[in-house]
Coordinates of N, CA, C and O in Angstrom, one line a residue:
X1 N -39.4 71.3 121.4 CA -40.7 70.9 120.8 C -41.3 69.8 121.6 O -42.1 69.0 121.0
X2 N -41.0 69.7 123.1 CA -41.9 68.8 123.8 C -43.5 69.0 123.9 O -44.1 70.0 123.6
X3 N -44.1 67.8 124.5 CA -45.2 67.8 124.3 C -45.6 68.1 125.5 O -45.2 67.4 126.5
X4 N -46.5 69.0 125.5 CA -46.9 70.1 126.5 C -47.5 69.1 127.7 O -48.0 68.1 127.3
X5 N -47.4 69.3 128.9 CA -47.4 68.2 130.5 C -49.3 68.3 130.4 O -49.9 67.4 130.9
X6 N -50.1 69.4 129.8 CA -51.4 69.4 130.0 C -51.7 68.7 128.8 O -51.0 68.5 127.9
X7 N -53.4 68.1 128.9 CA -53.7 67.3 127.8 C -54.6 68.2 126.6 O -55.4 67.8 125.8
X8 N -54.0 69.7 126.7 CA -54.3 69.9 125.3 C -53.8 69.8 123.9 O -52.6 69.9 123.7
X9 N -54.6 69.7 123.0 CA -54.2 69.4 121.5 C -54.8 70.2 121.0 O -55.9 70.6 121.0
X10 N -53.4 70.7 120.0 CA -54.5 71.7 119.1 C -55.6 71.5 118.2 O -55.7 70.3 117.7
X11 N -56.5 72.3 117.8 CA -57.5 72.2 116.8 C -57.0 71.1 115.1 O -57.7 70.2 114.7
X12 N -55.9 71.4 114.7 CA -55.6 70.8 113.6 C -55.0 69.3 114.1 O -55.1 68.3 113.4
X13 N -54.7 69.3 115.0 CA -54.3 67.6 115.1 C -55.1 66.8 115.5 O -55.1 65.6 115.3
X14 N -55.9 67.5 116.4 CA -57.7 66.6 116.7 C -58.4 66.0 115.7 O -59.0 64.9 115.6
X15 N -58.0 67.2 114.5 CA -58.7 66.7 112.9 C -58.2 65.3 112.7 O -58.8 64.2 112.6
X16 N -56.4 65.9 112.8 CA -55.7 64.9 112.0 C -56.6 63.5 112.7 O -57.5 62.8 112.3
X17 N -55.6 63.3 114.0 CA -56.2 62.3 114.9 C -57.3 61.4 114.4 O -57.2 60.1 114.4
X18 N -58.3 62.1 114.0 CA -59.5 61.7 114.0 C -60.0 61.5 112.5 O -61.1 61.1 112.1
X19 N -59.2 61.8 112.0 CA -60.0 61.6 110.4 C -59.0 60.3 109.4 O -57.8 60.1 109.2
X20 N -60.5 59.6 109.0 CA -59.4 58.3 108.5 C -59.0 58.9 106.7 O -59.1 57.9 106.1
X21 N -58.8 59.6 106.1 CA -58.1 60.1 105.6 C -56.8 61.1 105.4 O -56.5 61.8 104.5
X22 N -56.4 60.8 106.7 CA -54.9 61.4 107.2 C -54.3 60.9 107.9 O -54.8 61.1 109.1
X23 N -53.3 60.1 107.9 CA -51.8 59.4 108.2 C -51.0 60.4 109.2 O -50.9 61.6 108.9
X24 N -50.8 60.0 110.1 CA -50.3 60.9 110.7 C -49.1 59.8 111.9 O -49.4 58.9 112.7
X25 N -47.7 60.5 111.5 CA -46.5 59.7 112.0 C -46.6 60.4 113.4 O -47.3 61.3 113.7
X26 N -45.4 59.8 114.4 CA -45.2 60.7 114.9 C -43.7 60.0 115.7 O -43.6 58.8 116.0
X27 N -43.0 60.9 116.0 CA -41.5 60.0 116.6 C -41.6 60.7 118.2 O -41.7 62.0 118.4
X28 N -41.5 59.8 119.0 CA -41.3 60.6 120.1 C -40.1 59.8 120.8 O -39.8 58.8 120.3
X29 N -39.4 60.1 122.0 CA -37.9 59.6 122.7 C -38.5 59.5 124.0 O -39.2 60.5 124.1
X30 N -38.6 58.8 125.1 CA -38.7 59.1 126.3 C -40.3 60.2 126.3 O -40.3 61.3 126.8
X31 N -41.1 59.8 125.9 CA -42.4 60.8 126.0 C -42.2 62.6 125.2 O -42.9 63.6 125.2
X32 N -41.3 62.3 124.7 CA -41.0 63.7 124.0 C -41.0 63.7 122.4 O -40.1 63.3 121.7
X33 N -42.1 64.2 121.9 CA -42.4 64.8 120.2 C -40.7 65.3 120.2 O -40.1 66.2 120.8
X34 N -40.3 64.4 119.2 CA -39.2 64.9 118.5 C -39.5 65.0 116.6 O -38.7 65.1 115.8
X35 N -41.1 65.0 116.4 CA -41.3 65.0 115.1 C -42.8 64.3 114.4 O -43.5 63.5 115.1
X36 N -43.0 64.6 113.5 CA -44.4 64.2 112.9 C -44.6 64.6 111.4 O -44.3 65.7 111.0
X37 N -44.8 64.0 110.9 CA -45.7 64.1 109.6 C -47.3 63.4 109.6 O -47.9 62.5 110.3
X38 N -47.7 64.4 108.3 CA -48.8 64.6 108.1 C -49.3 63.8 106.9 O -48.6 64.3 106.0
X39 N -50.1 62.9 106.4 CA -50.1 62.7 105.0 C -51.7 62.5 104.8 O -52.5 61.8 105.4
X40 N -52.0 63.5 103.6 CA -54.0 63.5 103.6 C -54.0 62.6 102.4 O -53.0 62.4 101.7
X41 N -55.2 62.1 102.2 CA -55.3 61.2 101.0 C -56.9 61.5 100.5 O -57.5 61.9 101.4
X42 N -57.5 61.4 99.5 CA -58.5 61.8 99.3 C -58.9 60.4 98.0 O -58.3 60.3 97.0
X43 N -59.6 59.9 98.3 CA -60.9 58.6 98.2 C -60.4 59.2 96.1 O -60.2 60.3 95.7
X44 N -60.3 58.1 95.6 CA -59.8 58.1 94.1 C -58.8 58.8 93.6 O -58.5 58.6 92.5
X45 N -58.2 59.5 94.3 CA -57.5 60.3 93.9 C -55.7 59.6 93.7 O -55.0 59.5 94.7
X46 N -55.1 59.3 92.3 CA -53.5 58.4 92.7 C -52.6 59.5 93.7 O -51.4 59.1 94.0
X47 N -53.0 60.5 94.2 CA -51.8 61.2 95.0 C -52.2 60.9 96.5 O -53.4 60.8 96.9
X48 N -51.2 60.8 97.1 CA -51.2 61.2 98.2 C -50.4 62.7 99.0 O -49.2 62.4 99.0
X49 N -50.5 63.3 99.3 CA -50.2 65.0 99.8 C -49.4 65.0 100.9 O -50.0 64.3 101.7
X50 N -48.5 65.4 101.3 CA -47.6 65.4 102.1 C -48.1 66.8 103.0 O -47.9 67.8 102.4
X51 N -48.5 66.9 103.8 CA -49.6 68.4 104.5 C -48.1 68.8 105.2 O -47.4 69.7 104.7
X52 N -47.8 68.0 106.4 CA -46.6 68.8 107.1 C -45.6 67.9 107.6 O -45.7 66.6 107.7
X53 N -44.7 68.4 107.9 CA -43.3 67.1 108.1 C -42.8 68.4 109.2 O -43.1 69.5 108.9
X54 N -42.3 68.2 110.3 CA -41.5 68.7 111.0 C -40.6 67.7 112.5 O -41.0 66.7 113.0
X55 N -39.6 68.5 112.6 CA -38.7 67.7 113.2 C -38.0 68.8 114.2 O -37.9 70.0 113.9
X56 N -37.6 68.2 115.3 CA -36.9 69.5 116.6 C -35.8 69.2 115.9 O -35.4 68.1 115.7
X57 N -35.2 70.7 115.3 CA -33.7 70.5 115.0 C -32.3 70.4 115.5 O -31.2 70.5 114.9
X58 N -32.9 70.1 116.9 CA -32.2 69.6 118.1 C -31.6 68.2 118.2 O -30.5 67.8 118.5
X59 N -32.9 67.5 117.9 CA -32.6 66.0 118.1 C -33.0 65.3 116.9 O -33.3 64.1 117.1
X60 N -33.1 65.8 115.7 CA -33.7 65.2 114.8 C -33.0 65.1 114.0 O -33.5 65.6 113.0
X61 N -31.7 64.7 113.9 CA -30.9 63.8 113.2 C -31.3 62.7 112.2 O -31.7 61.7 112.6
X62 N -31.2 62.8 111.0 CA -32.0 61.8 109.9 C -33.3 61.6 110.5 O -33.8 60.5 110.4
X63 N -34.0 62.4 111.1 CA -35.6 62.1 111.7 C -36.8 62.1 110.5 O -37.6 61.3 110.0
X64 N -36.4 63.6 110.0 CA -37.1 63.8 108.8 C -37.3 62.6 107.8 O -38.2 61.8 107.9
X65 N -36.1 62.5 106.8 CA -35.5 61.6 106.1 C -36.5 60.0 106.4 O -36.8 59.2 105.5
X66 N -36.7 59.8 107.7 CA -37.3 58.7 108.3 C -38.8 58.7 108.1 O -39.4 57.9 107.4
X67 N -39.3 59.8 108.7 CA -40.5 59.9 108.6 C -40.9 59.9 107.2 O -41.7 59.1 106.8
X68 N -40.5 60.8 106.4 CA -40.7 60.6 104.8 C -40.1 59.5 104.3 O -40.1 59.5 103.0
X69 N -39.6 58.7 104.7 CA -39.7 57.4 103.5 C -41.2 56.2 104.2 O -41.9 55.3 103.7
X70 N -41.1 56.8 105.4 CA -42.1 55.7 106.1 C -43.8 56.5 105.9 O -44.8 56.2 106.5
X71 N -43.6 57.6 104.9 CA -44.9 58.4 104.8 C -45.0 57.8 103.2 O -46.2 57.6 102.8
X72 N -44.1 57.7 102.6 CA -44.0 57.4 101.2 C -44.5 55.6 100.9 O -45.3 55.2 100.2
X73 N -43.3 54.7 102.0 CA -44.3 53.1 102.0 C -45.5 53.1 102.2 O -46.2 52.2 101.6
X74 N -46.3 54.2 103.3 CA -47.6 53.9 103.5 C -48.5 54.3 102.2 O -49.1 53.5 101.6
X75 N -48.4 55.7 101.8 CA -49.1 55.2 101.0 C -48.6 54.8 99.7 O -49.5 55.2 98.9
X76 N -47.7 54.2 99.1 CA -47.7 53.5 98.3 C -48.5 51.8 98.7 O -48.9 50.9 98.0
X77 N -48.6 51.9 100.0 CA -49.5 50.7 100.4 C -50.8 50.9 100.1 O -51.5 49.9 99.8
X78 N -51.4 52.2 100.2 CA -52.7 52.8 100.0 C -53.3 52.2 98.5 O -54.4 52.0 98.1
X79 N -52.1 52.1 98.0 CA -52.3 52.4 96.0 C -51.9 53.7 95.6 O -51.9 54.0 94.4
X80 N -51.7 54.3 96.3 CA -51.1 55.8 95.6 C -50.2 55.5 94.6 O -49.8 54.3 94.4
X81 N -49.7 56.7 93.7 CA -49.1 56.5 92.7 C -48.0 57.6 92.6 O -47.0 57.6 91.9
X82 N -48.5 58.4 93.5 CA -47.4 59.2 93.4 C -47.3 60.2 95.1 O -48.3 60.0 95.7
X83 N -46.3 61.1 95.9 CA -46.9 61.3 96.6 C -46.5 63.1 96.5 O -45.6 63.4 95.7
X84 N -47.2 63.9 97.1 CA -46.6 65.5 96.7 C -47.0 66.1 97.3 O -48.0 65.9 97.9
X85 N -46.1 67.9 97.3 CA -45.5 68.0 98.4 C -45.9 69.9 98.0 O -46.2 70.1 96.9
X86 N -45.9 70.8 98.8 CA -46.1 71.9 98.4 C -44.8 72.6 99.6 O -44.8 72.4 100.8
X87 N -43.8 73.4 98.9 CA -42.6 73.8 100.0 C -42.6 75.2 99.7 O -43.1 75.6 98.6
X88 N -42.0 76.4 100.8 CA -42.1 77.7 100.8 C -40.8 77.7 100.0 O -39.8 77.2 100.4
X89 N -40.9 78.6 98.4 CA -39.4 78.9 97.8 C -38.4 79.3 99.1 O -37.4 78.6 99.1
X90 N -38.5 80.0 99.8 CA -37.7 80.3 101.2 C -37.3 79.4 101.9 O -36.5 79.8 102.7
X91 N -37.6 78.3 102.0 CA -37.5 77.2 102.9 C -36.7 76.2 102.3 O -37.1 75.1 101.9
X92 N -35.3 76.6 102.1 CA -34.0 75.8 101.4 C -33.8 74.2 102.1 O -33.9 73.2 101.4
X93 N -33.7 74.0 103.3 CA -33.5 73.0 104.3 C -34.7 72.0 103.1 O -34.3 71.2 102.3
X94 N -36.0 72.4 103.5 CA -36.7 71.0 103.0 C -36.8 70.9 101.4 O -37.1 69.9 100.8
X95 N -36.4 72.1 100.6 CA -36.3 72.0 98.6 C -35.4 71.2 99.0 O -35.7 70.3 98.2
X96 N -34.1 70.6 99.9 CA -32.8 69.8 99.6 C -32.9 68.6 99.8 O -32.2 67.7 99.3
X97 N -34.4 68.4 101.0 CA -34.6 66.9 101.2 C -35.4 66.1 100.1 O -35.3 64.9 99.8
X98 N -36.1 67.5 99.6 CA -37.6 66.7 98.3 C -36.5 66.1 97.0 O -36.4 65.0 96.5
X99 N -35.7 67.4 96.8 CA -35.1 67.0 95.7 C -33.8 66.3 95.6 O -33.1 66.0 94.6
X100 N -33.7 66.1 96.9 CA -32.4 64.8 96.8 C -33.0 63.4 97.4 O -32.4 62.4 97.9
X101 N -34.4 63.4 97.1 CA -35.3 62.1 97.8 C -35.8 62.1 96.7 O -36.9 61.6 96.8
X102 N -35.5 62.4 95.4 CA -36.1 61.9 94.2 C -37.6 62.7 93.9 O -38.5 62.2 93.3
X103 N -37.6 63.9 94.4 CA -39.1 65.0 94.3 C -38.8 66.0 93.0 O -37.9 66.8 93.2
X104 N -39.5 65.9 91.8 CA -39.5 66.5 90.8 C -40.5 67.9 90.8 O -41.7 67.9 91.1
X105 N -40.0 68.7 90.6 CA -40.7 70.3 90.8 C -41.5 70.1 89.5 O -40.9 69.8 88.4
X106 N -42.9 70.3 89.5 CA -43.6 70.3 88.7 C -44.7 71.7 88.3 O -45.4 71.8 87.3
X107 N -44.5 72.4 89.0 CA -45.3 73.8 89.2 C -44.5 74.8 90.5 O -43.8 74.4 91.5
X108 N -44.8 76.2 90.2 CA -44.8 77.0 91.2 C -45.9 78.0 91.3 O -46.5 78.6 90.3
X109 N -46.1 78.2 92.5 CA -47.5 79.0 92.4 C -47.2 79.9 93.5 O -47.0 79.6 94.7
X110 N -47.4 81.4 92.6 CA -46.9 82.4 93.0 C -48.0 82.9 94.1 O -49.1 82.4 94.2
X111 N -47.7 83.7 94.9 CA -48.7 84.4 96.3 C -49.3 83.1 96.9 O -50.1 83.4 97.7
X112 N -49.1 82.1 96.8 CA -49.8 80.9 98.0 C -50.0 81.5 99.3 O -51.0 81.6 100.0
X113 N -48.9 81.7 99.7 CA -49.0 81.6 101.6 C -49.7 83.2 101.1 O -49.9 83.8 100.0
X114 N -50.1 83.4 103.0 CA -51.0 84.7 102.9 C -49.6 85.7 103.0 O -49.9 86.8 102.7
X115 N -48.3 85.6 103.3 CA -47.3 86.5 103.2 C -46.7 86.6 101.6 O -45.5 86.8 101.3
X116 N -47.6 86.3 100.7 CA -47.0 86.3 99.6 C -46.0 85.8 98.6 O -45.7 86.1 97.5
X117 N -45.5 84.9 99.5 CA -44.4 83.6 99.3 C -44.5 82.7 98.3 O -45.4 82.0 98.7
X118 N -44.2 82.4 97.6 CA -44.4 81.3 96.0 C -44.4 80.3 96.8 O -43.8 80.4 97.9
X119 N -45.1 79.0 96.5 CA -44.9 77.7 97.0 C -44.8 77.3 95.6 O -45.3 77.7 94.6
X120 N -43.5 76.0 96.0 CA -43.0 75.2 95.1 C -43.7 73.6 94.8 O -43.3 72.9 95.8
X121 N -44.4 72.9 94.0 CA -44.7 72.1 94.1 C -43.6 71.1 93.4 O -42.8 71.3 92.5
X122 N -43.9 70.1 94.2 CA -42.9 68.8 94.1 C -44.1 67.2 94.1 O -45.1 66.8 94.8
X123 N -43.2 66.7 93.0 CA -43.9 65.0 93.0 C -43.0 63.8 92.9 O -42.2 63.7 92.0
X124 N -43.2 62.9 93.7 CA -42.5 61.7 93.5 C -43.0 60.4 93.3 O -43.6 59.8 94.3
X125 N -42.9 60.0 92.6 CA -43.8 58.5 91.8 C -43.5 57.7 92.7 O -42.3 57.6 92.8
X126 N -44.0 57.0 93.4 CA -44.2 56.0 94.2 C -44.2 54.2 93.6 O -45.2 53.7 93.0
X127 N -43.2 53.6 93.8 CA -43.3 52.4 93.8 C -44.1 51.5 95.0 O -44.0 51.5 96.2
X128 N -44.9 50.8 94.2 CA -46.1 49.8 94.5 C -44.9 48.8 95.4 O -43.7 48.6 95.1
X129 N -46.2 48.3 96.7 CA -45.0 47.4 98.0 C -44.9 45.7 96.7 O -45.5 45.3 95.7
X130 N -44.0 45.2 97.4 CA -43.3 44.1 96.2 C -44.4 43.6 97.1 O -44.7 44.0 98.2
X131 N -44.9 42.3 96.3 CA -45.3 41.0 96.3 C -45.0 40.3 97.5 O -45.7 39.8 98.4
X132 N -43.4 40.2 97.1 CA -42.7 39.1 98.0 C -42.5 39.5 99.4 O -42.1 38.7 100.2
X133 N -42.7 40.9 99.8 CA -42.3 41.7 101.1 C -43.5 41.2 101.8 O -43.4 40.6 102.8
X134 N -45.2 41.6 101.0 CA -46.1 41.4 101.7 C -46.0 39.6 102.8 O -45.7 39.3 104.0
X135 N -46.3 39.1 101.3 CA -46.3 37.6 101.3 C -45.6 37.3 102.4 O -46.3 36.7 103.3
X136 N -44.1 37.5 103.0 CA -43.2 37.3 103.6 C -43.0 37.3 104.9 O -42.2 36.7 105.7
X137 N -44.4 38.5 105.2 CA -44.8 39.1 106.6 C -45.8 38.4 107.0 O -46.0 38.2 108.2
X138 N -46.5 37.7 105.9 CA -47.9 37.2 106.2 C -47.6 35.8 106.0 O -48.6 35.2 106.1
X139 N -46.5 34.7 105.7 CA -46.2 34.0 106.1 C -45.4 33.3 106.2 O -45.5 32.4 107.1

């Protein structure tokens, strides 16, 4: 999953890139994408959306796990209140990370993907940053 030696980017991450309503992580080793998430947020709204999380399953040893708790502090820094997640029922690996990271299945919604696949919706209430952490950093 290295990052390609020419300077193109695809269409969806130019968005990301560029739009201040999406968070976007990214882990790299030595100049090499070993992983990224995605997080959109929308102006009033207490959720924040988890769009994509991926990691090389090569080198990405607790990567995931990382980037989602560090997608989860940000926006509970936002004010979010909760953050959530839409996963393919087929996609066992990440239902084990939501729901052993405290992600409550709240809906399923049948035919989502265009292959006809159920997506499973998941939410997890977000604790607000303490007082004393801010304070702490700041002086």
């Amino acid at each position: 999953m290295g990052v390609p030696q020419s300077s193109h980017v695809p269409p969806r991450f130019r968005h990301m890139i560029r739009s201040r309503s999406v968070l976007l992580l990214v882990a790299c080793d030595n100049g090499v994408l070993e992983g990224y998430c995605a997080v959109f947020y929308r102006a009033g709204s207490p959720w924040a959306r988890l769009h994509s999380l991926a990691v090389d399953p090569v080198n990405g040893r607790g990567l995931g796990r990382e980037l989602l708790a560090e997608a989860e502090k940000a926006a509970a820094a936002k004010g979010c209140e909760a953050m959530r997640v839409e996963v393919r029922l087929d996609n066992l690996r990440a239902i084990n990370r939501y729901e052993n990271g405290h992600y409550r299945r709240f809906a399923a919604r049948r035919n989502h993907y265009a292959d006809g696949m159920t997506a499973l919706c998941y939410e997890k209430r977000l604790q607000p940053p303490s007082r004393m952490a801010t304070s702490a950093r700041h002086g």
